[in-house]
Short mmCIF file of C-alpha atoms in Angstrom, two decimals:
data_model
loop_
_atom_site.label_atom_id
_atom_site.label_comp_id
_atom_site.label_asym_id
_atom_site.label_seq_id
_atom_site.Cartn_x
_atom_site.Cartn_y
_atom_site.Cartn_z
CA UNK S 1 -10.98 10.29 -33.58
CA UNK S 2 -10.16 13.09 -30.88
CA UNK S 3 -13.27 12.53 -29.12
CA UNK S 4 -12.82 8.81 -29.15
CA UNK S 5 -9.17 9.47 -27.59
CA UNK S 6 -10.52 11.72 -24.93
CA UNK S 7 -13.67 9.13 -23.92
CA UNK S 8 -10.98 6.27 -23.64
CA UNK S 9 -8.89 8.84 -21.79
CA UNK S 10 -11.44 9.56 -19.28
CA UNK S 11 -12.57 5.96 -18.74
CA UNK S 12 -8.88 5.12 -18.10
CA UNK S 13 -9.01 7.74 -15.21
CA UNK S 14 -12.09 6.86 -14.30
CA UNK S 15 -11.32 3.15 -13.91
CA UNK S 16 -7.90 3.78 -12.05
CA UNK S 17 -10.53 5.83 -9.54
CA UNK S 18 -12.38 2.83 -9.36
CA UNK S 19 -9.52 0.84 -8.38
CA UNK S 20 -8.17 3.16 -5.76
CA UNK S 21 -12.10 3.10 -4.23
CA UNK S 22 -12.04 -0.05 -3.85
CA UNK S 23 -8.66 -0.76 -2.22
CA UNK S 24 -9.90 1.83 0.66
CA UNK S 25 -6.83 3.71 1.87
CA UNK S 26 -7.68 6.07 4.40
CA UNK S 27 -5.13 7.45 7.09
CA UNK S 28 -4.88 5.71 10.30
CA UNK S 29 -4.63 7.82 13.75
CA UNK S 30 -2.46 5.87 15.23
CA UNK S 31 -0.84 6.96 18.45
CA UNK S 32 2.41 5.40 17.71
CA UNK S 33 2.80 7.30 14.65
CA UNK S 34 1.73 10.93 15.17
CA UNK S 35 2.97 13.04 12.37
CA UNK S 36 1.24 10.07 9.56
CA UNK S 37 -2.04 12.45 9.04
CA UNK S 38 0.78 15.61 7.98
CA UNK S 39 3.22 13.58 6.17
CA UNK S 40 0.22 12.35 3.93
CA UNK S 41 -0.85 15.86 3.34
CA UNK S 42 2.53 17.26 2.80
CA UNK S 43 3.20 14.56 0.62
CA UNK S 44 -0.02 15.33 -1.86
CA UNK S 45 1.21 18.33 -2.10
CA UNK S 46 4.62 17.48 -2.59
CA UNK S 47 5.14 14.02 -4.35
CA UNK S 48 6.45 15.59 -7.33
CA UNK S 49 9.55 17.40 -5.36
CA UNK S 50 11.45 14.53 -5.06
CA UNK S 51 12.21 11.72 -8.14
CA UNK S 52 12.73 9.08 -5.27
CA UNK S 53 9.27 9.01 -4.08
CA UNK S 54 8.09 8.47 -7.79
CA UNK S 55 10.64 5.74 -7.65
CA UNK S 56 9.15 3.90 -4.60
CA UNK S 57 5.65 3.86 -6.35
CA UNK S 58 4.16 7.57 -5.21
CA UNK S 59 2.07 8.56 -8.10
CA UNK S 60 -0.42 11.27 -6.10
CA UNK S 61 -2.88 8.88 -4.88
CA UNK S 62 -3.74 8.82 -1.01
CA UNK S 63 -3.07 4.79 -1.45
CA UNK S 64 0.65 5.40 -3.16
CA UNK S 65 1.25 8.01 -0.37
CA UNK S 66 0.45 6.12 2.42
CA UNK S 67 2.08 3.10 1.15
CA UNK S 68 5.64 4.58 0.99
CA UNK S 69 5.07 6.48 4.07
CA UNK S 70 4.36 3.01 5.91
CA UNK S 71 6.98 0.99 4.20
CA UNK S 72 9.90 3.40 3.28
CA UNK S 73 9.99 6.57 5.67
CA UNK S 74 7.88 4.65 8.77
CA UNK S 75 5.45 7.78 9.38
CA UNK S 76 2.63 5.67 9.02
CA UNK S 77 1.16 2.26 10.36
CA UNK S 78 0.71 -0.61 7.89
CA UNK S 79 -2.72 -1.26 6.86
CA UNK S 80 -4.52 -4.35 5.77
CA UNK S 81 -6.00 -3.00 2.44
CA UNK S 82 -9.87 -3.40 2.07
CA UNK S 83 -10.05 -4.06 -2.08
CA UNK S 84 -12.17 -6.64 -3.10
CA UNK S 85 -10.57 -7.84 -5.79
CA UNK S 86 -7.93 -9.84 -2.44
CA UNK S 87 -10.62 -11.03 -0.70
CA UNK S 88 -8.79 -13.37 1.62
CA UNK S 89 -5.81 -10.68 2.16
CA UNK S 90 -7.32 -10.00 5.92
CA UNK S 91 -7.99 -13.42 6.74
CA UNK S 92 -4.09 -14.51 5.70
CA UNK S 93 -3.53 -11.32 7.23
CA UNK S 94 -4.73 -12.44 10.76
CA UNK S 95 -3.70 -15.86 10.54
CA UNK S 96 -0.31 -14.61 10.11
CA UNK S 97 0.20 -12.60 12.92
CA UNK S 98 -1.08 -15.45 14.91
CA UNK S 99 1.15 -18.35 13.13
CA UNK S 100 4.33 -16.58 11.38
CA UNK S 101 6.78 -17.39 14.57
CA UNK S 102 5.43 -20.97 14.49
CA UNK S 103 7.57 -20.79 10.95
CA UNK S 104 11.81 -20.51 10.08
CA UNK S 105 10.12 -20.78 6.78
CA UNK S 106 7.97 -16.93 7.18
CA UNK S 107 11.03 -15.27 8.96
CA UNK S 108 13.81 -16.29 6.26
CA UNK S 109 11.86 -14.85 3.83
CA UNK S 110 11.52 -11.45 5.54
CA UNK S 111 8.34 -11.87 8.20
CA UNK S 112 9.21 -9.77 11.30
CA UNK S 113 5.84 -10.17 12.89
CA UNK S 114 4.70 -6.79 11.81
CA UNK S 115 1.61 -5.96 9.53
CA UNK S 116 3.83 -4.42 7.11
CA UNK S 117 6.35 -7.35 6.45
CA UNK S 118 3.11 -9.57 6.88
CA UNK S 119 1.62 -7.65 3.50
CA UNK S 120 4.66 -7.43 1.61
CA UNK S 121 5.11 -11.34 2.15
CA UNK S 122 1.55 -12.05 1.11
CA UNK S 123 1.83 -9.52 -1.27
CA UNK S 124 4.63 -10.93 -3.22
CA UNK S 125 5.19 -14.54 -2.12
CA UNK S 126 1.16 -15.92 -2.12
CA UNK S 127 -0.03 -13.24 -4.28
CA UNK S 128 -3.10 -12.88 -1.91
CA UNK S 129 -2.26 -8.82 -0.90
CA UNK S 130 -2.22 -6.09 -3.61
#
């Protein structure tokens, strides 16, 4: 039975691995946001200091880091995620940024123009973004 626990365990880990590998978060060097490569180091060292980060989704991984650091402290730039299980994420992504002022509909519910309220739109609204 222990052995059977600790195999299910492992694939469980395993899979959530998976996941994260195929969502692709990598840091961005972005000019307009310098200090992004430190914060996301700081902050795998450091998630667990602080229960509000835990609260905003951080859970250790590079993609739950980068996430908050893009969409709650603004250290980072917001990334169009490469997972394949959105596959038209990018295209809505880029038809967005072309189309979204075109729209009262886009900006009452929150589109600013910017790849980050782009995502979280698509994201919750058309369920195309994770």
């Amino acid at each position: 039975m222990r052995l059977f626990i600790i195999g299910t365990l492992i694939a469980f880990v395993a899979g959530k691995q998976y996941l994260r590998d195929l969502i692709g978060c990598n840091v961005q060097d972005d000019p307009l946001f310098p200090a992004c490569r430190s914060k996301v180091k700081w902050m795998q060292a450091n998630w667990r200091a602080d229960y509000r980060y835990k609260e905003n989704g951080v859970d250790g991984s590079i993609c739950s880091i980068i996430y908050y650091l893009s969409r709650v402290e603004r250290f980072c730039p917001c990334v169009v995620p490469n997972n394949a299980l959105y596959p038209q994420c990018l295209n809505k992504v880029k038809w967005m940024q072309a189309n979204w002022k075109s729209s009262l509909y886009y900006r009452n519910r929150g589109v600013d123009g910017s790849v980050c309220s782009i995502i979280e739109y698509l994201r919750r609204a058309e369920k195309v973004c994770p």
